[in-house]
Short mmCIF file of C-alpha atoms in Angstrom, two decimals:
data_model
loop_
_atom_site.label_atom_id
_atom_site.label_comp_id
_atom_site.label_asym_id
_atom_site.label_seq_id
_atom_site.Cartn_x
_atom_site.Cartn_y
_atom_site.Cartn_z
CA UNK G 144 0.00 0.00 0.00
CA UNK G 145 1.60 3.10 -0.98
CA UNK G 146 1.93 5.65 1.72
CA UNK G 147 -0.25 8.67 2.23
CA UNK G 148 0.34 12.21 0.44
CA UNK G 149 1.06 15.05 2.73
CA UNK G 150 -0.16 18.36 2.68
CA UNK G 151 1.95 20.59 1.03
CA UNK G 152 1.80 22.61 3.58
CA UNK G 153 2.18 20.70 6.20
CA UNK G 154 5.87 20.70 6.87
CA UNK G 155 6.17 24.14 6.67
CA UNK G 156 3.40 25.01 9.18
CA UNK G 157 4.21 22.41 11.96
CA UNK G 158 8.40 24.20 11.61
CA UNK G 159 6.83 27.41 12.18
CA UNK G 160 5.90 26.81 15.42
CA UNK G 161 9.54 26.39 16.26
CA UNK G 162 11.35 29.01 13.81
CA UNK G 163 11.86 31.08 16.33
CA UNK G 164 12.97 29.81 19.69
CA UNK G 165 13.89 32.17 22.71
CA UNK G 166 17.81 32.89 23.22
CA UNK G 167 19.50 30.84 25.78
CA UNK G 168 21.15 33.52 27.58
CA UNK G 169 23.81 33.55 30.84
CA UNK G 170 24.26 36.28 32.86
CA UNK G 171 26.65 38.77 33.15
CA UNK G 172 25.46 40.01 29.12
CA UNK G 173 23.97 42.58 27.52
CA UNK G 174 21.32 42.83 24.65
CA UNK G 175 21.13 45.77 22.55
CA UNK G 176 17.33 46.14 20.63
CA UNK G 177 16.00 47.61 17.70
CA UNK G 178 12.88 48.04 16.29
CA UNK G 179 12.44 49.16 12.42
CA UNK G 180 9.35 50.26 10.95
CA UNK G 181 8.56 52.23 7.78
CA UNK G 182 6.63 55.38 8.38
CA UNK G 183 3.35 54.71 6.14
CA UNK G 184 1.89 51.51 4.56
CA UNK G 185 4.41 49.34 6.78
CA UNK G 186 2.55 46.33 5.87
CA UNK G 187 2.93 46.83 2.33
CA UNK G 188 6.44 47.43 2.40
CA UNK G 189 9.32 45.57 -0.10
CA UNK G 190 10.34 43.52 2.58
CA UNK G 191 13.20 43.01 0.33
CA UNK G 192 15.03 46.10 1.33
CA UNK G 193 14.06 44.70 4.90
CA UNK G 194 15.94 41.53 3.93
CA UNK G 195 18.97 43.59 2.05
CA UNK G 196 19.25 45.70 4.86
CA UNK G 197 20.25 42.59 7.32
CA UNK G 198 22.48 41.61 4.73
CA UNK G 199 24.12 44.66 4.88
CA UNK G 200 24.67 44.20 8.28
CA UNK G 201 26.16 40.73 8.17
CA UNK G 202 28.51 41.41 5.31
CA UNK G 203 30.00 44.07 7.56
CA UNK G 204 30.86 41.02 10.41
CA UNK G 205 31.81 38.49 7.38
CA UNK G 206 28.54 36.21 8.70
CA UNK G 207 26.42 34.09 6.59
CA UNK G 208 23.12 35.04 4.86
CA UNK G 209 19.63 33.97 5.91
CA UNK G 210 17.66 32.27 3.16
CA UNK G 211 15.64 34.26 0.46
CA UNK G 212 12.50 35.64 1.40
CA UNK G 213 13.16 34.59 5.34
CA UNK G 214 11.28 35.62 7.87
CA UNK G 215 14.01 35.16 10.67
CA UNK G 216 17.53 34.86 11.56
CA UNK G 217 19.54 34.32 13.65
CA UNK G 218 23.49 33.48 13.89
CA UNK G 219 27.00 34.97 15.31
CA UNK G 220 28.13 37.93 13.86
CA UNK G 221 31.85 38.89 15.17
CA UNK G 222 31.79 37.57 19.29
CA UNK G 223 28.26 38.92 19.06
CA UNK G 224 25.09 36.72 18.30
CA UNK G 225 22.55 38.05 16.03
CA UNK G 226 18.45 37.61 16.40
CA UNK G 227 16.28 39.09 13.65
CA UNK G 228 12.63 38.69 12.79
CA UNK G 229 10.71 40.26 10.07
CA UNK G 230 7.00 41.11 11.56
CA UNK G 231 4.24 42.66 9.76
CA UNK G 232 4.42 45.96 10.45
CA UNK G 233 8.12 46.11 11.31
CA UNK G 234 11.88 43.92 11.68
CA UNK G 235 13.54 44.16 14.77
CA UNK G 236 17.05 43.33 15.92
CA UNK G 237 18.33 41.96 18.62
CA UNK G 238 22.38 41.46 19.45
CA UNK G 239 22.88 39.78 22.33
CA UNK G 240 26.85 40.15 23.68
CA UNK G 241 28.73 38.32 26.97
CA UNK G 242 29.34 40.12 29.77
CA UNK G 243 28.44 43.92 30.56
CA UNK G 244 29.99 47.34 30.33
CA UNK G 245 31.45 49.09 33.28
CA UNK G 246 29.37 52.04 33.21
CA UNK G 247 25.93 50.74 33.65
CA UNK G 248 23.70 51.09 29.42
CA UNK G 249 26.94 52.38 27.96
CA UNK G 250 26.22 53.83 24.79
CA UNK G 251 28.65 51.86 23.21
CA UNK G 252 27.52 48.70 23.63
CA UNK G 253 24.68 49.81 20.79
CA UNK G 254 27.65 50.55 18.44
CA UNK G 255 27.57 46.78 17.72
CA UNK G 256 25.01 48.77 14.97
CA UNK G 257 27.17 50.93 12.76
CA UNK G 258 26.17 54.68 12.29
CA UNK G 259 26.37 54.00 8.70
CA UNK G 260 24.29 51.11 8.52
CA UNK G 261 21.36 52.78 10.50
CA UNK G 262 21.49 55.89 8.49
CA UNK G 263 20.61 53.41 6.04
CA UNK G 264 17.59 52.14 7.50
CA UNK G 265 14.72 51.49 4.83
CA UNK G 266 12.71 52.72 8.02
CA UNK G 267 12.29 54.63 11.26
CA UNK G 268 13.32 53.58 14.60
CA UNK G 269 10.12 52.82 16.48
CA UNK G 270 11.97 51.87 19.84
CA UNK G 271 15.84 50.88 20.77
CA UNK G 272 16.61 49.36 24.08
CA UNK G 273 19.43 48.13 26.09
CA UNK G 274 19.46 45.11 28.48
CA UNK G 275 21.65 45.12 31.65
CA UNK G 276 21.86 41.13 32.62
CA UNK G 277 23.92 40.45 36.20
CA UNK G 278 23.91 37.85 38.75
CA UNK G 279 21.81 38.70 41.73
CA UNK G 280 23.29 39.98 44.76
CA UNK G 281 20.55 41.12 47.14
CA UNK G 282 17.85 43.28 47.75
CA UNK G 283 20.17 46.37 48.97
CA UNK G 284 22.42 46.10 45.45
CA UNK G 285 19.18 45.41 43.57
CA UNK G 286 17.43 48.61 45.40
CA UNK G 287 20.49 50.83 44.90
CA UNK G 288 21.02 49.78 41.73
CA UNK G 289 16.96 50.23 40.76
CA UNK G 290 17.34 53.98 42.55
CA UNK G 291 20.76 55.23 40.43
CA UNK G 292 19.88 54.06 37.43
CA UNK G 293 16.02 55.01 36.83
CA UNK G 294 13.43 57.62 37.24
CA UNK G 295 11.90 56.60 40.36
CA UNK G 296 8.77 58.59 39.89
CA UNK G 297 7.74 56.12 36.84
CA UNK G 298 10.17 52.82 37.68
CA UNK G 299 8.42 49.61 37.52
CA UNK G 300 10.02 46.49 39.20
CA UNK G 301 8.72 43.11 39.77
CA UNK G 302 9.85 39.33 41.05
CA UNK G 303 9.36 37.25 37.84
CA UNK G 304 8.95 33.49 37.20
CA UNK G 305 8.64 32.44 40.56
CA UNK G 306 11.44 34.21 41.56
CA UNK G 307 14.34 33.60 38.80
CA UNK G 308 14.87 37.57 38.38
CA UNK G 309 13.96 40.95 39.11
CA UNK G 310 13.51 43.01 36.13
CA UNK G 311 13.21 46.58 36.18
CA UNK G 312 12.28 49.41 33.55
CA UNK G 313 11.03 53.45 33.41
CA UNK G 314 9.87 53.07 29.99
CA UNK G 315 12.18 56.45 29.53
CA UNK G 316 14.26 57.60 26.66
CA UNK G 317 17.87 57.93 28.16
CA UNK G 318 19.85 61.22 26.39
CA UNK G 319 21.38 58.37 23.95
CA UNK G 320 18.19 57.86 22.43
CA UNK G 321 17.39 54.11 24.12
CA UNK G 322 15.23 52.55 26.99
CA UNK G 323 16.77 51.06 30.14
CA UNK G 324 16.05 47.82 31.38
CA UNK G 325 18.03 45.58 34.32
CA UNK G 326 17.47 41.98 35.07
CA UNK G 327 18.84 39.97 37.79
CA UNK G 328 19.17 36.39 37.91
CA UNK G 329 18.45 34.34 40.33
CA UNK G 330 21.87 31.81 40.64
CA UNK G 331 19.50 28.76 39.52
CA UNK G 332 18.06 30.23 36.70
CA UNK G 333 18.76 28.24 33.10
CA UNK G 334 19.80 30.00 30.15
CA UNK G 335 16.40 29.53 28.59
CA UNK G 336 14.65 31.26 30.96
CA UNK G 337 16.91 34.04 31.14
CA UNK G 338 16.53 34.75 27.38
CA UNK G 339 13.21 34.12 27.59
CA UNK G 340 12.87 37.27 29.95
CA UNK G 341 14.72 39.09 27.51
CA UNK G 342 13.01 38.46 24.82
CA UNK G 343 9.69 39.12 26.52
CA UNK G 344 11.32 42.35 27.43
CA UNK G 345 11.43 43.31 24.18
CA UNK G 346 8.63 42.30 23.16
CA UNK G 347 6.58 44.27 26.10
CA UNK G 348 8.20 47.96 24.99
CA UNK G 349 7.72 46.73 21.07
CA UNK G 350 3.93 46.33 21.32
CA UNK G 351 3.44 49.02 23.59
CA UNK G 352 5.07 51.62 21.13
CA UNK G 353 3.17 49.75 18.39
CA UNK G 354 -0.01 50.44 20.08
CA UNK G 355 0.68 54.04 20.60
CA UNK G 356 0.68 54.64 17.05
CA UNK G 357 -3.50 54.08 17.53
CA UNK G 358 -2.95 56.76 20.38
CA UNK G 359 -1.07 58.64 17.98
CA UNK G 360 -3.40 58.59 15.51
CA UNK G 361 -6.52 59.17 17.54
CA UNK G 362 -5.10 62.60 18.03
CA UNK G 363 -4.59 63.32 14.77
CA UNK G 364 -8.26 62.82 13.86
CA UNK G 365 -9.35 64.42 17.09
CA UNK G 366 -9.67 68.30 15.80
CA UNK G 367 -11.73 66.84 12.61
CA UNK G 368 -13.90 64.11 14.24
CA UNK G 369 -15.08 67.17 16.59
CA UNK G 370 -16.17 69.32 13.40
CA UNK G 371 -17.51 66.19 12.03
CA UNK G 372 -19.82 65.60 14.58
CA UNK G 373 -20.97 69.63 15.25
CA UNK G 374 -21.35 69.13 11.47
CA UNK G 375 -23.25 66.37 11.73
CA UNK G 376 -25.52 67.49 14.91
CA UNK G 377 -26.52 70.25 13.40
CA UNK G 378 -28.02 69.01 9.81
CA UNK G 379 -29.56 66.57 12.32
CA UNK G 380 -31.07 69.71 14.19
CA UNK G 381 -32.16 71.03 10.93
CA UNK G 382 -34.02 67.87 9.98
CA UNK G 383 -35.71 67.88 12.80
CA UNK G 384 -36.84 71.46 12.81
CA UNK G 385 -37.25 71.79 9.21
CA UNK G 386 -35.20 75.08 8.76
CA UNK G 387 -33.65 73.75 5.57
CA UNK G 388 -34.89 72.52 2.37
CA UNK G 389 -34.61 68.48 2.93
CA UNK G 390 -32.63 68.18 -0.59
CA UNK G 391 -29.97 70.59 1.02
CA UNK G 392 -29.44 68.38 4.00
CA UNK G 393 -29.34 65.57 2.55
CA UNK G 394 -26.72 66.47 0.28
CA UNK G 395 -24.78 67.52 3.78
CA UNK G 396 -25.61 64.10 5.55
CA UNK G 397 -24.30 62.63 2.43
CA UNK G 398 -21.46 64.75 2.31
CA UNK G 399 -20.34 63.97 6.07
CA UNK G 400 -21.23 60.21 5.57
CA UNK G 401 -18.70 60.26 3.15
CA UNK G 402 -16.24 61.93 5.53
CA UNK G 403 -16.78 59.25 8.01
CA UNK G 404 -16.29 56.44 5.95
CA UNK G 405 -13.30 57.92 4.86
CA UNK G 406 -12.09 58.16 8.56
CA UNK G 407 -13.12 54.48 9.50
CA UNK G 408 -10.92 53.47 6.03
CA UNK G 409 -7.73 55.43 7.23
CA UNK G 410 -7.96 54.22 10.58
CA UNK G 411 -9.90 50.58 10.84
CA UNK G 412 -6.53 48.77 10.02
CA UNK G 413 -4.37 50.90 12.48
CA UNK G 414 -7.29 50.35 14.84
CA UNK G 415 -7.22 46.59 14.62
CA UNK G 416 -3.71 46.53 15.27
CA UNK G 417 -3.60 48.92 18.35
CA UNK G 418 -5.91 45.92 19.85
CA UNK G 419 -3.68 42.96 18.83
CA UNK G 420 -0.91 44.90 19.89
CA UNK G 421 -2.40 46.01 23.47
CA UNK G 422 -3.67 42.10 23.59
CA UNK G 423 0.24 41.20 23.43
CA UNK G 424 1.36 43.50 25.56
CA UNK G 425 -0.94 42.24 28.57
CA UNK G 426 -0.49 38.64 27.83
CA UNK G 427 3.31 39.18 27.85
CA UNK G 428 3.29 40.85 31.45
CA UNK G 429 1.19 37.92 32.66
CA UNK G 430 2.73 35.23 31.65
CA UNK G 431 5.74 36.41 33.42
CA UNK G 432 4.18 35.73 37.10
CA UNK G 433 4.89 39.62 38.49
CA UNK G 434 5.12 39.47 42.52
CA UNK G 435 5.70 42.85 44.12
CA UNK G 436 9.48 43.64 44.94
CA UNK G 437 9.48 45.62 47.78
CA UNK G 438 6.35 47.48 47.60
CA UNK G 439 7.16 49.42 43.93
CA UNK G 440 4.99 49.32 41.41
CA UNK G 441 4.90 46.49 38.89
CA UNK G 442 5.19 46.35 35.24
CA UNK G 443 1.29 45.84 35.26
CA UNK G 444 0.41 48.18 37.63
CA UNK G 445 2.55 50.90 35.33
CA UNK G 446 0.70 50.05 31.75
CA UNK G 447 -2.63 50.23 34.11
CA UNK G 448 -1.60 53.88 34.98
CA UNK G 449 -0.09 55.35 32.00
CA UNK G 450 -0.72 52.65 29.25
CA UNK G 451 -3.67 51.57 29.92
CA UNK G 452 -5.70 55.33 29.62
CA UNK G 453 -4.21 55.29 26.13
CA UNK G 454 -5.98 52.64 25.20
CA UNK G 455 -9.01 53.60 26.24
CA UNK G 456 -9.04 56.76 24.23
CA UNK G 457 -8.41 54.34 21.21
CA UNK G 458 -11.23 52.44 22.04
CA UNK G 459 -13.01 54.85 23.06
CA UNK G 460 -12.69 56.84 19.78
CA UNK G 461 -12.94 54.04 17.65
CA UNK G 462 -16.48 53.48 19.34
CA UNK G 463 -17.29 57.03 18.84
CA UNK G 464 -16.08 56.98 15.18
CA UNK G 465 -18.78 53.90 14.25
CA UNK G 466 -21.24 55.83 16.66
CA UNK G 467 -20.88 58.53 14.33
CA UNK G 468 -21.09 56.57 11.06
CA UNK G 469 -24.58 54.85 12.33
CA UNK G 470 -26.13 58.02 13.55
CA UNK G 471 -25.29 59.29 9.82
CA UNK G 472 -26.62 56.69 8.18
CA UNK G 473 -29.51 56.39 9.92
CA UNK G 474 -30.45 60.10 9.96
CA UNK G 475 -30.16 59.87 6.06
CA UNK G 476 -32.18 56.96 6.24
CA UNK G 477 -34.81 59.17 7.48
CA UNK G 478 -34.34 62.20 5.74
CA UNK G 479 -34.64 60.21 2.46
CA UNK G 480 -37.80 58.42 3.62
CA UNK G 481 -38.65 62.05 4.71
CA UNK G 482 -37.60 63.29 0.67
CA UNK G 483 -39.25 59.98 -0.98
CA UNK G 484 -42.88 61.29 1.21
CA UNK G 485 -42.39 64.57 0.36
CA UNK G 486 -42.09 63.93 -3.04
CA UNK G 487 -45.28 61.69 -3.08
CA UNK G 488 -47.14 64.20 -1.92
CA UNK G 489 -46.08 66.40 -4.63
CA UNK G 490 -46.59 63.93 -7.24
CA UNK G 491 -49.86 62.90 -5.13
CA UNK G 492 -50.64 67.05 -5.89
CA UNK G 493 -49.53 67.20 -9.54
CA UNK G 494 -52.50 63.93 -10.23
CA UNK G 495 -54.71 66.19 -9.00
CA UNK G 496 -54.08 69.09 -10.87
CA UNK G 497 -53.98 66.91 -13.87
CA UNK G 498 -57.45 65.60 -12.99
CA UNK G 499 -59.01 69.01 -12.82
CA UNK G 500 -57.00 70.12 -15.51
CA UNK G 501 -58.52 67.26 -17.42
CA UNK G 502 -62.03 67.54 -15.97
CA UNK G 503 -62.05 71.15 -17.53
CA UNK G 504 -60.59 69.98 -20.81
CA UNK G 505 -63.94 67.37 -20.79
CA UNK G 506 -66.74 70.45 -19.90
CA UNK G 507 -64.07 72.66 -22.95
CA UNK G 508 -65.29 69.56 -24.84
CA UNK G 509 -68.68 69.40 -23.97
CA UNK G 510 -69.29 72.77 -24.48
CA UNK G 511 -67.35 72.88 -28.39
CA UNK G 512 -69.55 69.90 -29.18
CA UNK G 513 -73.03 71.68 -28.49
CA UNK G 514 -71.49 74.62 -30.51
CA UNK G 515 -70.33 72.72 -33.10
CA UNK G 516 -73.71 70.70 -32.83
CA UNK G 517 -75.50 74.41 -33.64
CA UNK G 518 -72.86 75.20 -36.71
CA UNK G 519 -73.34 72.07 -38.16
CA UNK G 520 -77.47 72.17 -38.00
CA UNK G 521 -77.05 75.90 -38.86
CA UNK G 522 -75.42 74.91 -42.08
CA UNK G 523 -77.29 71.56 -42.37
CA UNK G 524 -80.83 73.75 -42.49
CA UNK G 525 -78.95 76.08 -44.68
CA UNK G 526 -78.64 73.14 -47.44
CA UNK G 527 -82.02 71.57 -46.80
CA UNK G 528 -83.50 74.96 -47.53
CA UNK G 529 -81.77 74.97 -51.00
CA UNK G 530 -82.81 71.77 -51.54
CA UNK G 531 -86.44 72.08 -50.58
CA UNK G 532 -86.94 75.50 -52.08
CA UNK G 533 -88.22 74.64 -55.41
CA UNK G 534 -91.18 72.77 -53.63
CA UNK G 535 -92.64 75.97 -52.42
CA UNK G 536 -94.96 76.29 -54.85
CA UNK G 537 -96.39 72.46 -54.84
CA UNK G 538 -97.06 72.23 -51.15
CA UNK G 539 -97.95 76.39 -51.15
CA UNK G 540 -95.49 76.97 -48.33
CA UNK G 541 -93.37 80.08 -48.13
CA UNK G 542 -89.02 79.61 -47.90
CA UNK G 543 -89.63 80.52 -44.23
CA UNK G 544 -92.47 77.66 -43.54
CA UNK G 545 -90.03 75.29 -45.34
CA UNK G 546 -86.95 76.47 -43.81
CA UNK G 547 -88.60 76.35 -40.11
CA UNK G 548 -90.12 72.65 -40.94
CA UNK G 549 -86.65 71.44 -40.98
CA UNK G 550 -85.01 73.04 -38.37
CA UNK G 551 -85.97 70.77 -35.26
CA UNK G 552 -85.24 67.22 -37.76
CA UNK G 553 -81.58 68.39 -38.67
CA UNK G 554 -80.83 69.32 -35.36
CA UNK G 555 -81.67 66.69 -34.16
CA UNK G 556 -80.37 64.22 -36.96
CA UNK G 557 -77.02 66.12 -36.34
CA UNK G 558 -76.80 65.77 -32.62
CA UNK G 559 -77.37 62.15 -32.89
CA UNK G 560 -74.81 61.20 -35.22
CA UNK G 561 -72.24 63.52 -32.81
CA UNK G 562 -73.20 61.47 -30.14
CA UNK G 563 -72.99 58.20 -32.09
CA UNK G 564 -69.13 59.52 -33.09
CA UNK G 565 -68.31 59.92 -29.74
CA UNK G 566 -69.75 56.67 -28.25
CA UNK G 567 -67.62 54.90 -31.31
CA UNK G 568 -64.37 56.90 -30.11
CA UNK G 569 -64.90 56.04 -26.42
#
């Protein structure tokens, strides 16, 4: 029995699931991130020149290539190791180097990008971050550490995975242009788990500055979703009261229906992301088992305070935005039932004209076919007369006995045969 035919898919999909595994990290290191993204249409981009670009960066270390058209990649380049993933919207890098600088998120340690090769970015930095990785000490290193080296007005720390580190953040832009973020390891924590912290690291500040773009954007289209709506109340307020001529607002409704669909097209796809994106971002914190570190604030408790009221206003808006679209729709649902009654009544009014206006052309009728009844006869008698003239002197009758004898028989010969023609035309 020959054996059965697999899916041609089917290798493929059940590798993805393990194309990209977390780093297995040991502490002291550092990990310098970067996070790519081109400014409009990211999803559409030639993710070629996304692909060209990493090149360019491993020809500069003499490393290998990734295969055409991947995804992901990940390999040494000089004593550094390399992770990069292409994503929809944007590629990120990660270089992940032993051991850490003396002076605590050295700027240098993000030289392991060249100036030259950034300025040749086929996009914008969306985030950059770098990773201080020690041993753990104690809490007073840890707390001094946590104090020097952050904002404390905004820090976040937190006891992760049962304990294997304490990782720390201010979400802050230091004056080299990059985030901060310290972990310390437990002595019993394995490699895996280290990078896996990392890596969720990243992953955290890359989806939260993903899903500020909504925020971003919900501010652009503030000022003209306000006039849309004061637009759009008051051709409502006109349809009620009837101050405008319902053509007039219709063609507004119409007009502003237009301007709202155009909004909900611009935004719907940045929308949809700013929800996966905030999705990610939770389910990353949680899965990470937070536990207080003495009594400061948590990397939940810091996106419910500051990240979280973001979100809101995207959702928020987004509501507001498809409020706005229905109540448009549905007012000129009404004001063209409103038009499509009005002009029924009108036509309803024009019928009746045209019946009166034809009841008068029936009596106009009427009356021309008792006058041309009398011109007929008139001319009828005339004729008769000539005819019977010569008879005057047999029956001793004068023209004017004869004449008068006929009168009342042509008439009425002539207003039967008038009738008859109309019966025949009816």
């Amino acid at each position: 029995m020959p054996p059965i035919e697999d899916h041609p898919l089917r290798y493929e999909l059940a590798n993805e699931l393990h194309a990209r595994p977390f780093p297995s990290l040991s502490a002291p290191c550092t990990a310098a991130y970067l996070a790519i993204k081109q400014p409009h249409d990211a999803a559409k981009r030639d993710r070629g020149a996304d692909l060209a670009h990493l090149v360019a960066l491993l020809d500069r270390y003499g490393a290998g290539h990734p295969q055409p058209g991947a995804t992901h990649y990940s390999g040494k380049i000089g004593r550094h190791v390399l992770k990069w993933e292409s994503h929809t919207e944007f590629v990120t890098y990660t270089v992940f180097t032993e051991g850490v600088s003396t002076r605590p998120f050295d700027p240098a340690d993000f030289e392991v990008f060249p100036a030259e090769w950034l300025a040749a970015s086929p996009g914008m930095r969306v985030t950059s971050a770098l990773i201080r990785v020690t041993p753990w000490k104690n809490k007073e290193q840890t707390r001094e550490e946590t104090d020097q080296w952050f904002v404390s007005e905004s820090v976040a720390v937190a006891r992760v995975l049962d304990d294997a580190a304490v990782m720390a953040g201010d979400f802050r832009i230091d004056t080299a242009g990059h985030l901060r973020f310290s972990v310390s390891v437990a002595p019993n924590t394995g490699a895996r788990r280290i990078g896996r912290i990392v890596q969720r690291l990243c992953e955290i500040e890359t989806y939260k500055s993903m899903s500020m773009l909504g925020f971003a954007r919900v501010r652009e289209m503030g000022r003209q979703m306000g006039e849309t709506d004061s637009q759009l109340s008051r051709l409502i307020g006109d349809m009620t009261g009837g101050t405008q001529p319902a053509e007039e607002t219709l063609q507004g409704l119409l007009h502003v229906s237009a301007e709202l669909e155009s909004l909900v097209a611009q935004s719907s796809f940045r929308f949809g992301a700013t929800a996966a994106y905030e999705q990610i971002v939770n389910q990353r914190i949680s899965v990470l088992r937070e536990e207080r570190f003495e009594g400061r604030q948590t990397f939940a408790e810091f996106m419910m305070r500051r990240y979280e009221p973001a979100m809101r206003t995207v959702r928020a808006t987004k509501e507001r935005l498809d409020a706005m679209a229905d109540r448009a729709m549905r007012a000129g649902e009404l004001l063209r039932t409103r038009v499509d009654v009005e002009r029924s009544a009108q036509n309803q009014a024009l019928l009746e004209s045209m019946d009166k206006r034809a009841d008068l052309q029936l009596r106009l009728q009427r009356t021309v076919e008792g006058l041309s009844v009398v011109a007929i006869s008139y001319y009828a008698v005339s004729l008769a007369g000539y005819l019977l003239y010569p008879l005057t002197g047999v029956l001793g009758l004068s023209k004017g006995m004869i004449t008068a004898a006929v009168t009342l028989p042509v008439v009425a010969l002539v207003w039967w045969m008038v009738q008859r023609i109309r019966k025949k035309l009816h």
